[in-house]
């Protein structure tokens, strides 16, 4: 298992028309597969993303992922094809915004999902759908410990992140080292091997944390501001990604218990991964700062 950074998301993007067509197709196809055909939304999203990345163009994998995450929305958000197509347009605009500021979040997992979430939220606002629903009676934490929902989210997010970074570090450049392909492969395996829908979704959410660049997650290396971090073993690298995945799972569980973005909100799983990755980075930076002050 290599400890160097695997390839990040492709910085080369095909023409705007190609990106827009792929996003529109992915959004419509994912919505049709899981709402009409009854296929798991994770299976639909990961399969469409992987097929696009491997059979059409690796550079279009990010666009396919963004569109398919938006297409995972529930029936209340995309009740018909016209609203789904409109969501595809909004997702294209959000994805183009991501490309324009890509260096700002380069190497941080979950940013593609956050783009899909932004488009979905705009569509929800347009349709007058509330962002906050009814809270669950039981809180995230009680005297008995973490709720079953939180436990599932934390554990499987951590597993998804660990499996994805392990797969990326162990594969060649043309294989699952690509972050989009690595995420899709783990998502496919999880949707086939697991039976609990929440566990499948949590595992898929963890894969977005696993799409991060190790140097950015563990050392905070922003684009153009590389700094030398402490040498890491393979075990510590996987542990770091697992911890970041667990934080993402905790964020996702909080949204469920608090009633935020309920009923299948496209891109939400990616947004939680994005938040969890930043939370881990913030915690690591704080610990490093405190350690230096004590010296």
Coordinates of C-alpha atoms in Angstrom, one line a residue:
X1 CA 0.0 0.0 0.0
X2 CA 1.6 3.3 -1.2
X3 CA 1.7 6.2 1.2
X4 CA 2.0 8.8 -1.5
X5 CA -1.1 10.8 -2.6
X6 CA -3.1 8.9 -5.1
X7 CA -4.4 10.8 -8.1
X8 CA -6.9 13.5 -7.2
X9 CA -10.0 14.5 -9.2
X10 CA -9.2 15.3 -12.8
X11 CA -8.4 19.0 -13.3
X12 CA -9.2 18.5 -17.0
X13 CA -12.8 19.1 -17.9
X14 CA -14.4 18.3 -21.3
X15 CA -16.5 21.0 -23.0
X16 CA -19.5 22.5 -21.1
X17 CA -22.0 20.8 -23.4
X18 CA -20.6 17.3 -22.5
X19 CA -20.6 18.1 -18.8
X20 CA -24.2 19.4 -18.9
X21 CA -25.4 16.3 -20.9
X22 CA -23.7 13.9 -18.5
X23 CA -25.2 15.6 -15.5
X24 CA -28.7 15.7 -17.0
X25 CA -28.5 12.0 -18.0
X26 CA -27.2 11.0 -14.6
X27 CA -29.8 12.9 -12.7
X28 CA -32.7 11.5 -14.8
X29 CA -31.3 8.0 -14.9
X30 CA -30.7 7.8 -11.2
X31 CA -34.1 9.2 -10.4
X32 CA -35.8 6.7 -12.7
X33 CA -33.8 3.7 -11.4
X34 CA -34.6 4.2 -7.7
X35 CA -38.0 5.8 -7.8
X36 CA -39.6 4.0 -10.8
X37 CA -37.7 0.7 -10.8
X38 CA -37.2 0.4 -7.1
X39 CA -33.4 0.0 -7.2
X40 CA -31.3 1.2 -4.3
X41 CA -30.4 4.8 -4.9
X42 CA -26.8 4.1 -3.9
X43 CA -26.6 1.2 -6.4
X44 CA -28.1 3.5 -9.1
X45 CA -25.7 6.4 -8.3
X46 CA -22.5 4.3 -8.0
X47 CA -23.3 2.2 -11.1
X48 CA -24.0 5.2 -13.4
X49 CA -21.0 7.0 -12.1
X50 CA -18.7 4.1 -12.6
X51 CA -20.0 3.3 -16.1
X52 CA -19.5 6.9 -17.2
X53 CA -16.0 7.1 -15.8
X54 CA -14.8 3.8 -17.2
X55 CA -16.8 3.5 -20.5
X56 CA -17.1 7.1 -21.7
X57 CA -14.5 9.4 -20.2
X58 CA -12.7 9.4 -16.9
X59 CA -12.9 13.2 -16.9
X60 CA -16.7 13.0 -16.9
X61 CA -16.8 10.9 -13.7
X62 CA -17.2 13.9 -11.4
X63 CA -20.0 15.3 -13.5
X64 CA -21.8 11.9 -13.4
X65 CA -21.3 11.7 -9.7
X66 CA -22.7 15.2 -9.1
X67 CA -25.8 14.5 -11.3
X68 CA -26.4 11.0 -9.8
X69 CA -26.3 12.4 -6.2
X70 CA -28.9 15.0 -7.2
X71 CA -31.0 12.2 -8.8
X72 CA -31.0 10.3 -5.4
X73 CA -33.7 12.9 -4.3
X74 CA -37.0 11.6 -3.0
X75 CA -40.4 11.8 -4.8
X76 CA -41.3 14.9 -2.9
X77 CA -38.4 16.8 -4.5
X78 CA -38.6 15.3 -8.0
X79 CA -42.3 14.3 -8.5
X80 CA -42.1 14.2 -12.3
X81 CA -39.6 14.3 -15.2
X82 CA -39.9 18.1 -15.7
X83 CA -38.9 18.8 -12.1
X84 CA -36.1 16.3 -12.5
X85 CA -34.8 18.0 -15.6
X86 CA -35.0 21.3 -13.9
X87 CA -32.9 19.8 -11.0
X88 CA -30.4 18.7 -13.7
X89 CA -30.1 22.2 -14.9
X90 CA -29.6 23.6 -11.4
X91 CA -27.0 20.8 -10.7
X92 CA -25.1 21.8 -13.8
X93 CA -25.0 25.4 -12.7
X94 CA -23.8 24.3 -9.2
X95 CA -21.2 22.0 -10.7
X96 CA -19.9 24.8 -12.9
X97 CA -19.6 27.0 -9.8
X98 CA -17.5 24.2 -8.1
X99 CA -15.2 24.1 -11.1
X100 CA -14.6 27.8 -11.0
X101 CA -13.5 27.7 -7.3
X102 CA -12.1 24.2 -7.4
X103 CA -8.7 25.0 -5.9
X104 CA -10.4 26.4 -2.8
X105 CA -11.6 22.9 -1.8
X106 CA -9.2 20.8 -3.8
X107 CA -8.4 17.5 -2.0
X108 CA -11.4 17.8 0.4
X109 CA -13.9 14.9 0.0
X110 CA -17.6 15.6 -0.3
X111 CA -17.4 18.8 -2.3
X112 CA -19.1 17.3 -5.3
X113 CA -22.0 16.1 -3.1
X114 CA -22.2 19.6 -1.5
X115 CA -22.7 21.0 -5.0
X116 CA -25.6 18.5 -5.7
X117 CA -27.0 19.5 -2.3
X118 CA -26.9 23.2 -3.2
X119 CA -28.9 22.5 -6.4
X120 CA -31.4 20.3 -4.6
X121 CA -31.9 22.9 -1.9
X122 CA -32.6 25.6 -4.6
X123 CA -35.2 23.3 -6.1
X124 CA -36.8 22.6 -2.7
X125 CA -37.0 26.4 -2.1
X126 CA -38.6 26.8 -5.5
X127 CA -41.2 24.2 -4.7
X128 CA -41.9 25.5 -1.2
X129 CA -40.6 22.4 0.5
X130 CA -39.5 22.9 4.1
X131 CA -35.9 22.2 5.0
X132 CA -36.7 21.1 8.5
X133 CA -39.2 18.4 9.4
X134 CA -40.3 16.8 12.6
X135 CA -37.6 15.9 15.1
X136 CA -37.2 12.4 16.3
X137 CA -38.3 11.7 19.9
X138 CA -35.0 10.1 20.9
X139 CA -32.0 12.4 20.8
X140 CA -28.6 11.6 19.3
X141 CA -27.3 10.7 22.7
X142 CA -29.1 9.3 25.8
X143 CA -28.2 7.5 29.0
X144 CA -28.0 4.4 26.9
X145 CA -25.3 5.9 24.7
X146 CA -25.5 6.7 21.0
X147 CA -28.7 5.9 19.2
X148 CA -28.8 3.0 16.9
X149 CA -29.1 5.4 13.9
X150 CA -26.0 7.3 15.1
X151 CA -24.1 4.1 15.7
X152 CA -24.8 2.8 12.2
X153 CA -23.9 6.1 10.6
X154 CA -20.6 6.4 12.5
X155 CA -19.5 2.8 12.0
X156 CA -20.3 2.5 8.3
X157 CA -19.1 6.0 7.4
X158 CA -15.7 5.1 9.0
X159 CA -15.6 1.7 7.1
X160 CA -16.5 3.4 3.8
X161 CA -13.8 6.0 4.2
X162 CA -11.2 3.4 5.2
X163 CA -12.1 1.0 2.3
X164 CA -12.0 3.8 -0.2
X165 CA -8.6 5.2 0.7
X166 CA -7.2 1.7 1.0
X167 CA -8.5 0.8 -2.5
X168 CA -7.1 4.1 -3.9
X169 CA -3.7 3.7 -2.4
X170 CA -3.5 0.0 -3.5
X171 CA -4.6 0.4 -7.1
X172 CA -2.9 1.7 -10.2
X173 CA -3.6 5.0 -11.9
X174 CA -5.9 3.6 -14.5
X175 CA -8.0 1.7 -11.9
X176 CA -9.7 2.5 -8.6
X177 CA -6.9 5.0 -7.6
X178 CA -9.2 7.5 -9.2
X179 CA -11.3 8.9 -6.4
X180 CA -14.6 8.8 -8.3
X181 CA -14.0 5.2 -9.4
X182 CA -12.8 4.2 -5.9
X183 CA -16.0 5.6 -4.3
X184 CA -18.2 4.0 -6.9
X185 CA -16.7 0.6 -6.5
X186 CA -17.1 0.6 -2.7
X187 CA -20.7 1.9 -3.1
X188 CA -21.5 -0.9 -5.5
X189 CA -20.1 -3.5 -3.2
X190 CA -21.9 -2.1 -0.2
X191 CA -25.3 -2.0 -2.0
X192 CA -24.9 -5.6 -3.1
X193 CA -23.5 -7.1 0.1
X194 CA -25.5 -5.1 2.8
X195 CA -29.2 -5.3 3.4
X196 CA -29.7 -2.4 5.8
X197 CA -30.5 0.7 3.6
X198 CA -29.1 3.0 6.2
X199 CA -25.9 1.1 6.4
X200 CA -25.6 1.2 2.6
X201 CA -26.1 4.9 2.6
X202 CA -23.6 5.4 5.4
X203 CA -21.0 3.3 3.7
X204 CA -21.5 5.4 0.5
X205 CA -21.2 8.6 2.5
X206 CA -17.9 7.4 3.9
X207 CA -16.5 6.9 0.4
X208 CA -16.7 10.6 -0.2
X209 CA -14.5 11.2 2.8
X210 CA -12.2 8.6 1.3
X211 CA -12.0 10.7 -1.9
X212 CA -9.9 13.3 0.0
X213 CA -6.2 13.6 -0.7
X214 CA -4.2 12.2 2.3
X215 CA -1.9 15.2 2.3
X216 CA -4.8 17.6 2.6
X217 CA -6.7 15.6 5.2
X218 CA -3.8 14.7 7.5
X219 CA -1.4 17.6 7.0
X220 CA -3.7 20.4 5.8
X221 CA -1.8 20.9 2.6
X222 CA -3.8 23.5 0.7
X223 CA -3.1 24.0 -3.0
X224 CA 0.1 25.9 -3.4
X225 CA 0.9 25.8 0.3
X226 CA 2.4 22.4 0.7
X227 CA 4.1 21.7 4.0
X228 CA 6.0 18.7 5.3
X229 CA 4.0 16.6 7.8
X230 CA 5.1 13.8 10.1
X231 CA 5.7 10.4 8.4
X232 CA 2.7 8.2 8.5
X233 CA 2.3 4.5 8.5
X234 CA -0.4 2.8 6.5
X235 CA -2.3 2.0 9.7
X236 CA -2.2 5.6 10.9
X237 CA -3.4 6.8 7.4
X238 CA -6.4 4.5 7.4
X239 CA -7.1 5.4 11.0
X240 CA -7.2 9.1 10.1
X241 CA -9.6 8.5 7.3
X242 CA -11.8 6.3 9.6
X243 CA -11.9 9.1 12.2
X244 CA -12.9 11.7 9.6
X245 CA -15.5 9.2 8.3
X246 CA -16.9 8.8 11.8
X247 CA -17.2 12.5 12.2
X248 CA -19.1 12.7 8.9
X249 CA -21.4 9.9 10.2
X250 CA -22.1 11.9 13.4
X251 CA -23.0 14.9 11.3
X252 CA -25.4 12.8 9.2
X253 CA -27.0 11.2 12.2
X254 CA -27.5 14.7 13.8
X255 CA -29.4 15.8 10.7
X256 CA -31.6 12.7 10.9
X257 CA -32.4 13.2 14.6
X258 CA -33.0 16.9 14.1
X259 CA -35.3 16.5 11.1
X260 CA -33.1 18.4 8.6
X261 CA -33.4 17.6 4.9
X262 CA -35.6 14.6 5.3
X263 CA -37.1 12.2 2.8
X264 CA -34.2 11.7 0.4
X265 CA -32.4 15.0 -0.1
X266 CA -30.0 14.8 -3.1
X267 CA -26.4 15.5 -2.2
X268 CA -27.0 15.5 1.6
X269 CA -24.8 12.5 2.1
X270 CA -22.0 14.3 0.3
X271 CA -22.5 17.5 2.3
X272 CA -22.2 15.6 5.5
X273 CA -18.9 14.0 4.3
X274 CA -17.7 17.5 3.4
X275 CA -18.6 18.8 6.8
X276 CA -17.0 15.8 8.6
X277 CA -13.8 16.2 6.6
X278 CA -13.5 19.8 7.6
X279 CA -14.4 18.9 11.2
X280 CA -11.5 16.4 11.3
X281 CA -9.1 18.9 9.7
X282 CA -10.2 21.5 12.3
X283 CA -9.7 19.1 15.2
X284 CA -6.3 18.0 13.9
X285 CA -5.1 21.6 13.5
X286 CA -6.3 22.5 17.0
X287 CA -4.5 19.5 18.5
X288 CA -1.3 20.5 16.6
X289 CA -1.6 24.0 17.8
X290 CA -2.0 23.0 21.4
X291 CA 0.9 20.6 21.1
X292 CA 3.2 23.3 19.8
X293 CA 2.2 25.7 22.6
X294 CA 3.1 23.1 25.3
X295 CA 6.6 22.7 23.9

